CSV table of C-alpha atoms in Angstrom, one decimal:
chain,number,residue,atom,x,y,z
P,294,MET,CA,-163.2,-208.3,-10.1
P,295,THR,CA,-166.6,-207.2,-8.6
P,296,ASN,CA,-166.9,-207.0,-5.1
P,297,LEU,CA,-169.1,-209.3,-3.1
P,298,ARG,CA,-172.2,-207.2,-1.9
P,299,VAL,CA,-173.2,-208.4,1.7
P,300,GLY,CA,-175.9,-207.7,4.0
P,301,LEU,CA,-175.7,-207.6,7.5
P,302,ILE,CA,-178.6,-209.1,9.4
P,303,GLY,CA,-179.2,-207.8,13.1
P,304,TYR,CA,-177.2,-205.1,14.7
P,305,GLY,CA,-177.0,-206.0,18.3
P,306,THR,CA,-173.7,-206.4,20.1
P,307,GLY,CA,-172.4,-208.9,17.8
P,308,GLY,CA,-173.5,-207.2,14.3
P,309,ARG,CA,-172.4,-203.5,15.7
P,310,TRP,CA,-169.3,-204.6,17.0
P,311,PHE,CA,-167.7,-207.9,15.9
P,312,HIS,CA,-169.2,-207.8,12.1
P,313,ALA,CA,-169.7,-204.2,10.8
P,314,PRO,CA,-166.3,-202.9,11.5
P,315,TYR,CA,-164.5,-205.8,9.8
P,316,LEU,CA,-167.1,-205.9,6.8
P,317,GLU,CA,-166.4,-202.2,6.2
P,318,ALA,CA,-162.5,-202.8,6.4
P,319,ALA,CA,-162.5,-206.1,4.2
P,320,GLU,CA,-161.1,-205.8,0.5
P,321,GLY,CA,-163.4,-207.5,-1.9
P,322,ILE,CA,-166.5,-206.7,0.1
P,323,ASP,CA,-169.2,-204.2,-0.2
P,324,LEU,CA,-171.4,-203.7,2.8
P,325,VAL,CA,-174.6,-202.5,1.4
P,326,GLY,CA,-177.3,-203.0,4.0
P,327,VAL,CA,-178.4,-203.7,7.5
P,328,VAL,CA,-181.6,-205.6,8.5
P,329,THR,CA,-183.2,-204.6,11.8
P,330,ARG,CA,-186.8,-203.8,12.9
P,331,SER,CA,-185.5,-201.8,15.9
P,332,PRO,CA,-185.8,-198.0,15.5
P,333,LYS,CA,-183.1,-197.5,17.8
P,334,ARG,CA,-180.7,-199.7,16.4
P,335,ALA,CA,-181.7,-198.3,12.6
P,336,ALA,CA,-180.5,-194.9,14.2
P,337,LEU,CA,-177.2,-196.6,15.3
P,338,VAL,CA,-176.7,-198.0,11.9
P,339,ARG,CA,-177.2,-194.5,10.1
P,340,ALA,CA,-174.6,-192.9,12.6
P,341,ASP,CA,-172.2,-195.5,12.4
P,342,LEU,CA,-172.4,-196.5,8.8
P,343,PRO,CA,-173.5,-193.5,6.8
P,344,GLY,CA,-174.5,-194.4,3.2
P,345,VAL,CA,-175.4,-198.0,4.1
P,346,ALA,CA,-179.2,-198.7,3.7
P,347,VAL,CA,-181.5,-200.0,6.5
P,348,TYR,CA,-184.3,-202.7,5.7
P,349,PRO,CA,-187.0,-204.0,8.1
P,350,THR,CA,-186.6,-207.6,6.7
P,351,LEU,CA,-184.5,-210.2,4.9
P,352,ASP,CA,-186.9,-209.8,1.7
P,353,ASP,CA,-186.4,-206.2,1.5
P,354,LEU,CA,-182.6,-206.6,1.6
P,355,ILE,CA,-182.6,-209.3,-1.1
P,356,ASP,CA,-184.9,-207.1,-3.3
P,357,ALA,CA,-182.4,-204.7,-3.1
P,358,GLY,CA,-179.7,-207.0,-4.4
P,359,VAL,CA,-177.1,-208.8,-2.4
P,360,ASP,CA,-174.9,-212.0,-2.8
P,361,ALA,CA,-174.4,-212.8,0.5
P,362,VAL,CA,-175.7,-212.3,4.1
P,363,ALA,CA,-173.9,-212.5,7.6
P,364,ILE,CA,-176.6,-213.5,10.3
P,365,SER,CA,-176.0,-211.9,13.8
P,366,THR,CA,-179.4,-212.3,15.4
P,367,PRO,CA,-180.3,-214.4,18.7
P,368,PRO,CA,-179.6,-218.0,18.5
P,369,GLN,CA,-183.1,-219.0,18.3
P,370,THR,CA,-183.9,-217.0,15.0
P,371,ARG,CA,-180.8,-218.3,13.1
P,372,ARG,CA,-182.1,-221.6,11.8
P,373,ALA,CA,-185.0,-220.1,9.9
P,374,LEU,CA,-182.9,-217.3,8.7
P,375,VAL,CA,-180.2,-219.5,7.5
P,376,LEU,CA,-182.7,-221.7,5.5
P,377,GLU,CA,-184.6,-218.6,4.1
P,378,ALA,CA,-181.2,-217.2,2.7
P,379,VAL,CA,-179.8,-220.4,1.1
P,380,ALA,CA,-183.3,-221.1,-0.2
P,381,GLN,CA,-182.7,-217.7,-2.1
P,382,GLY,CA,-179.5,-218.5,-3.4
P,383,LEU,CA,-177.4,-216.5,-1.0
P,384,HIS,CA,-174.1,-217.4,0.4
P,385,VAL,CA,-174.1,-217.1,4.3
P,386,ILE,CA,-172.1,-216.5,7.1
P,387,ALA,CA,-173.9,-217.7,10.3
P,388,ASP,CA,-173.2,-216.3,13.8
P,389,LYS,CA,-172.0,-218.9,16.2
P,390,PRO,CA,-173.4,-221.1,17.4
P,391,PHE,CA,-175.1,-221.7,14.3
P,392,ALA,CA,-177.2,-224.4,15.5
P,393,PRO,CA,-178.3,-225.7,18.9
P,394,SER,CA,-176.6,-229.1,18.2
P,395,ALA,CA,-174.5,-230.8,15.8
P,396,GLU,CA,-177.6,-232.7,14.3
P,397,ALA,CA,-179.5,-229.6,13.7
P,398,ALA,CA,-176.1,-227.9,12.4
P,399,GLY,CA,-176.1,-230.8,9.8
P,400,GLU,CA,-179.5,-229.9,8.5
P,401,LEU,CA,-178.3,-226.4,7.6
P,402,GLU,CA,-174.9,-227.8,6.2
P,403,ARG,CA,-176.8,-230.2,3.9
P,404,ALA,CA,-179.3,-227.4,2.8
P,405,ALA,CA,-176.6,-225.1,1.9
P,406,ARG,CA,-174.9,-227.9,-0.1
P,407,SER,CA,-178.2,-228.7,-1.8
P,408,ALA,CA,-178.6,-225.2,-2.9
P,409,GLY,CA,-175.1,-224.7,-4.1
P,410,VAL,CA,-174.2,-221.9,-1.9
P,411,LEU,CA,-171.2,-221.3,0.6
P,412,LEU,CA,-172.2,-221.6,4.3
P,413,ASN,CA,-169.6,-220.5,7.0
P,414,VAL,CA,-169.8,-220.2,10.7
P,415,PHE,CA,-168.4,-216.9,12.3
P,416,HIS,CA,-165.6,-218.4,14.4
P,417,ASN,CA,-163.7,-215.2,13.9
P,418,ARG,CA,-161.6,-215.8,17.2
P,419,ARG,CA,-159.6,-218.3,15.3
P,420,GLU,CA,-158.0,-214.7,14.5
P,421,ASP,CA,-157.3,-213.6,18.0
P,422,THR,CA,-154.0,-212.3,18.5
P,423,ASP,CA,-152.8,-214.9,21.1
P,424,ILE,CA,-154.0,-217.8,18.9
P,425,VAL,CA,-152.2,-216.8,15.7
P,426,THR,CA,-149.1,-216.2,17.7
P,427,ALA,CA,-149.5,-219.4,19.4
P,428,LYS,CA,-150.0,-221.1,16.0
P,429,ARG,CA,-146.7,-219.7,14.8
P,430,VAL,CA,-145.1,-221.0,17.9
P,431,LEU,CA,-146.6,-224.5,17.2
P,432,ASP,CA,-145.6,-224.5,13.6
P,433,SER,CA,-141.8,-223.5,14.4
P,434,GLY,CA,-141.4,-227.1,16.2
P,435,GLU,CA,-139.5,-225.5,19.0
P,436,LEU,CA,-141.8,-226.9,21.5
P,437,GLY,CA,-141.5,-230.6,20.2
P,438,GLN,CA,-144.3,-232.9,20.4
P,439,ILE,CA,-147.3,-231.0,21.9
P,440,THR,CA,-148.7,-232.7,24.9
P,441,ARG,CA,-151.0,-230.1,26.7
P,442,LEU,CA,-152.9,-227.0,26.1
P,443,ASP,CA,-154.4,-224.7,29.0
P,444,LEU,CA,-156.8,-222.0,27.6
P,445,ARG,CA,-158.6,-219.5,29.7
P,446,PHE,CA,-161.0,-216.8,28.9
P,447,ASP,CA,-162.7,-214.9,31.8
P,448,LEU,CA,-164.8,-212.0,31.5
P,449,ASP,CA,-166.6,-209.5,33.9
P,450,GLU,CA,-169.5,-209.0,31.8
P,451,PRO,CA,-172.6,-210.1,33.8
P,452,ASP,CA,-174.9,-208.0,31.6
P,453,THR,CA,-174.0,-210.1,28.5
P,454,LEU,CA,-174.7,-213.5,29.7
P,455,GLU,CA,-177.8,-214.7,27.7
P,456,GLY,CA,-180.4,-216.5,29.9
P,457,GLY,CA,-182.6,-219.5,29.1
P,458,PRO,CA,-182.2,-222.8,27.1
P,459,THR,CA,-180.9,-221.1,24.0
P,460,GLY,CA,-178.2,-219.0,25.9
P,461,GLY,CA,-175.3,-219.8,28.4
P,462,LEU,CA,-171.6,-219.2,28.2
P,463,LEU,CA,-171.0,-222.6,26.6
P,464,ARG,CA,-172.8,-221.4,23.5
P,465,ASP,CA,-171.1,-218.3,23.7
P,466,LEU,CA,-167.4,-218.2,24.7
P,467,GLY,CA,-167.2,-222.0,24.8
P,468,THR,CA,-167.9,-222.1,21.1
P,469,HIS,CA,-164.7,-220.1,20.8
P,470,VAL,CA,-162.3,-221.6,22.9
P,471,VAL,CA,-163.3,-225.3,21.9
P,472,ASP,CA,-162.8,-224.2,18.4
P,473,GLN,CA,-159.3,-222.7,19.2
P,474,ALA,CA,-158.4,-226.0,21.1
P,475,LEU,CA,-159.3,-227.9,18.0
P,476,GLN,CA,-157.3,-225.6,15.7
P,477,LEU,CA,-154.2,-225.7,17.7
P,478,LEU,CA,-154.2,-229.6,18.9
P,479,GLY,CA,-156.5,-231.2,16.3
P,480,PRO,CA,-159.8,-233.1,16.6
P,481,ALA,CA,-161.2,-234.2,20.0
P,482,ALA,CA,-162.0,-237.8,20.9
P,483,ALA,CA,-163.4,-237.6,24.6
P,484,VAL,CA,-164.7,-235.0,26.8
P,485,HIS,CA,-164.9,-234.4,30.6
P,486,ALA,CA,-166.7,-231.4,31.8
P,487,ASP,CA,-168.2,-229.1,34.5
P,488,LEU,CA,-170.9,-226.7,33.7
P,489,PHE,CA,-171.8,-224.1,36.4
P,490,GLU,CA,-175.2,-222.7,36.4
P,491,VAL,CA,-177.1,-220.0,37.8
P,492,GLU,CA,-180.7,-218.9,37.7
P,493,THR,CA,-182.0,-216.0,35.2
P,494,GLU,CA,-185.5,-214.5,34.3
P,495,GLN,CA,-185.4,-217.2,31.4
P,496,GLY,CA,-184.4,-220.1,33.3
P,497,PRO,CA,-181.2,-221.8,34.4
P,498,THR,CA,-178.1,-221.1,32.6
P,499,ASP,CA,-174.5,-222.0,32.5
P,500,SER,CA,-172.2,-219.0,33.5
P,501,ALA,CA,-168.9,-220.8,33.7
P,502,PHE,CA,-167.4,-223.9,32.4
P,503,ALA,CA,-164.2,-226.3,32.7
P,504,ILE,CA,-163.6,-228.8,30.0
P,505,ALA,CA,-160.9,-231.3,29.6
P,506,LEU,CA,-160.5,-232.5,26.0
P,507,GLU,CA,-158.5,-235.7,25.1
P,508,HIS,CA,-157.4,-235.1,21.4
P,509,THR,CA,-157.1,-237.9,18.8
P,510,SER,CA,-153.3,-237.0,18.8
P,511,GLY,CA,-153.1,-238.0,22.5
P,512,ALA,CA,-152.6,-234.5,23.8
P,513,ARG,CA,-154.7,-232.9,26.3
P,514,SER,CA,-156.3,-229.4,26.3
P,515,TYR,CA,-158.0,-227.7,29.4
P,516,VAL,CA,-160.2,-224.9,28.6
P,517,SER,CA,-162.4,-222.6,30.8
P,518,ALA,CA,-164.4,-219.6,30.8
P,519,SER,CA,-166.7,-217.4,33.1
P,520,LYS,CA,-168.8,-214.1,33.2
P,521,LEU,CA,-170.0,-213.6,36.5
P,522,SER,CA,-166.7,-213.9,38.6
P,523,ARG,CA,-165.6,-210.2,38.5
P,524,LEU,CA,-162.5,-211.6,36.7
P,525,VAL,CA,-160.9,-210.5,33.2
P,526,SER,CA,-158.3,-212.8,32.3
P,527,ARG,CA,-156.7,-214.5,29.2
P,528,GLU,CA,-154.2,-217.1,29.4
P,529,LEU,CA,-152.8,-219.4,27.2
P,530,ARG,CA,-150.3,-222.1,28.1
P,531,LEU,CA,-148.5,-224.8,25.4
P,532,HIS,CA,-146.6,-227.7,26.9
P,533,GLY,CA,-144.5,-229.7,24.7
P,534,THR,CA,-141.6,-232.3,25.0
P,535,ALA,CA,-139.0,-229.7,24.5
P,536,GLY,CA,-140.5,-226.7,26.4
P,537,SER,CA,-143.4,-224.4,27.0
P,538,TYR,CA,-145.0,-221.4,25.7
P,539,VAL,CA,-147.1,-218.9,28.0
P,540,SER,CA,-148.9,-215.6,27.2
P,541,ASP,CA,-151.7,-213.4,28.9
P,542,PHE,CA,-152.7,-211.4,25.8
P,543,SER,CA,-155.3,-209.0,26.2
P,544,ASP,CA,-158.4,-209.1,24.0
P,545,VAL,CA,-156.6,-206.8,21.7
P,546,GLN,CA,-159.2,-206.2,18.8
P,547,THR,CA,-161.9,-206.1,21.0
P,548,ALA,CA,-160.6,-203.4,23.3
P,549,ALA,CA,-159.6,-201.2,20.2
P,550,ILE,CA,-163.0,-201.4,18.7
P,551,PHE,CA,-164.6,-200.3,22.1
P,552,ALA,CA,-162.1,-197.5,22.3
P,553,GLY,CA,-163.6,-196.2,19.0
P,554,SER,CA,-160.5,-197.3,16.6
P,555,ARG,CA,-161.6,-199.0,13.4
P,556,PRO,CA,-159.3,-201.8,11.3
P,557,ALA,CA,-160.3,-199.9,8.1
P,558,ALA,CA,-158.3,-197.0,9.4
P,559,ALA,CA,-155.5,-199.0,10.9
P,560,ARG,CA,-155.0,-202.3,9.1
P,561,ALA,CA,-151.1,-202.4,9.2
P,562,SER,CA,-151.1,-201.9,13.2
P,563,TRP,CA,-154.3,-203.5,13.9
P,564,GLY,CA,-154.6,-206.4,16.4
P,565,ILE,CA,-151.0,-206.4,17.3
P,566,GLU,CA,-150.3,-206.9,21.2
P,567,ARG,CA,-147.9,-204.3,23.0
P,568,GLU,CA,-144.5,-205.6,23.9
P,569,ALA,CA,-144.9,-205.6,27.7
P,570,ARG,CA,-147.4,-208.5,27.2
P,571,TRP,CA,-145.7,-210.8,24.6
P,572,GLY,CA,-145.6,-214.4,25.3
P,573,ILE,CA,-142.6,-216.3,26.8
P,574,LEU,CA,-141.0,-219.3,25.1
P,575,ARG,CA,-139.0,-221.4,27.4
P,576,THR,CA,-136.9,-224.3,26.1
P,577,ALA,CA,-133.4,-225.9,27.0
P,578,GLU,CA,-131.9,-223.2,25.2
P,579,GLY,CA,-133.2,-220.6,27.5
P,580,GLU,CA,-136.3,-218.1,27.4
P,581,ARG,CA,-137.3,-215.5,25.1
P,582,ARG,CA,-140.1,-213.2,24.4
P,583,VAL,CA,-142.2,-213.9,21.2
P,584,PRO,CA,-143.3,-210.9,19.3
P,585,SER,CA,-146.8,-210.6,19.0
P,586,ALA,CA,-148.3,-211.9,15.5
P,587,GLN,CA,-151.1,-209.8,14.1
P,588,GLY,CA,-154.8,-210.9,14.5
P,589,ASP,CA,-157.2,-209.5,12.2
P,590,TYR,CA,-160.9,-210.5,11.9
P,591,THR,CA,-161.0,-208.8,8.8
P,592,ARG,CA,-158.9,-211.6,7.2
P,593,TYR,CA,-162.1,-214.0,7.8
P,594,TYR,CA,-164.2,-211.8,5.7
P,595,GLU,CA,-161.6,-211.3,2.9
P,596,ALA,CA,-161.0,-215.1,2.8
P,597,PHE,CA,-165.0,-215.7,2.7
P,598,ALA,CA,-165.1,-213.4,-0.5
P,599,ALA,CA,-162.1,-215.1,-2.2
P,600,ALA,CA,-163.7,-218.6,-1.5
P,601,VAL,CA,-167.0,-217.2,-3.1
P,602,ALA,CA,-165.1,-215.9,-6.1
P,603,SER,CA,-162.9,-219.2,-6.5
P,604,GLY,CA,-165.5,-221.9,-5.4
P,605,GLY,CA,-163.4,-222.6,-2.3
P,606,GLU,CA,-164.6,-223.7,1.1
P,607,GLY,CA,-164.2,-220.3,3.0
P,608,PRO,CA,-162.5,-219.5,6.4
P,609,VAL,CA,-164.8,-221.6,8.6
P,610,PRO,CA,-166.7,-224.2,6.5
P,611,ALA,CA,-170.2,-225.4,8.1
P,612,GLY,CA,-168.7,-228.8,8.6
P,613,ASP,CA,-166.1,-227.1,11.2
P,614,GLY,CA,-168.9,-225.7,13.1
P,615,VAL,CA,-170.7,-229.3,13.0
P,616,GLU,CA,-167.4,-230.6,14.6
P,617,VAL,CA,-167.2,-228.0,17.3
P,618,LEU,CA,-171.0,-228.6,18.1
P,619,ARG,CA,-170.3,-232.5,18.5
P,620,VAL,CA,-167.7,-231.5,21.2
P,621,LEU,CA,-170.1,-229.1,22.8
P,622,ASP,CA,-173.1,-231.8,22.8
P,623,ALA,CA,-170.5,-234.0,24.4
P,624,VAL,CA,-169.8,-231.3,26.9
P,625,ARG,CA,-173.5,-231.2,28.2
P,626,GLU,CA,-173.7,-235.0,28.2
P,627,SER,CA,-170.5,-235.2,30.4
P,628,ALA,CA,-171.6,-232.4,33.0
P,629,GLN,CA,-175.2,-233.9,33.3
P,630,GLN,CA,-174.0,-237.7,33.7
P,631,ARG,CA,-170.5,-236.5,35.5
P,632,ARG,CA,-168.3,-238.9,33.5
P,633,THR,CA,-166.1,-238.9,30.6
P,634,VAL,CA,-168.1,-238.9,27.0
P,635,GLU,CA,-166.7,-239.9,23.6
P,636,VAL,CA,-167.1,-237.3,21.0
P,637,ALA,CA,-169.5,-238.4,18.3
P,638,PRO,CA,-167.8,-239.4,15.0
P,639,ALA,CA,-168.5,-237.4,11.8
P,640,THR,CA,-171.4,-239.1,9.9
């Protein structure tokens, strides 16, 4: 079977650290080019990815021959790039958030469907090690009926907070933790939220949030994140009628990438938390540590390549991204109006 020829558009933080290493490692994919106009980033591509061509524009990449593109550029640029790519018959992975609102995302979903190409959203953190492990605990049934999820993700990264109306932490980490909550507990019916804003050079921007979700199952989830509190913390708690599961895993894959490791050289051991940080399951039978499952963002790209080959939906279809944005739209409305807001139903 011929490998899927993929081009990467953008080589900033997302493109360099969260896309390129996993594209390189993915079976069934050839990373054939990177689009960037920055001489500095072009030099980084040549240093990081010997043999991978650098192009100044999407048109140049298309002329070189690609089947699909992964778009990792600033949020305000993604709509035009997605529309251009699908109009050229390319399959697309769009970084999150792939649109500023659910309504805008729906436009992109319809454009891809009309063009007969696959559009997926890069909700790679479904493959976070703690989330994969928690999903395994859920599927075991040992917790009984799930009643509540607490999910917290704090980073000490003031320099990475994007300012202005297209930035903010809700669009950044909020996209991930809301998606994770929906994956674990199912669709959301209502939201009550607080957004905490700071002034930036680009304008007021949310730098932290606390969101309460009521799921259609009747379960509740409470998700929060921050970037300016000088706090680095991840915590996940699942409450059920038969017990609880608690973990405080580290951001395993990101730490490994920044330490210089690459999944292509270590697939078997990649994304596994060290034993000292394994989660604890507590039931009437007592308590025990739950071994870490393997998280691996590479699996996202392998699933995408398989979907292109088979005609499947892919790991995160555009419709899933739209559903997350429906929740984020409700979060903003709730924070502005200081009330509980129902999540708009799918149309």
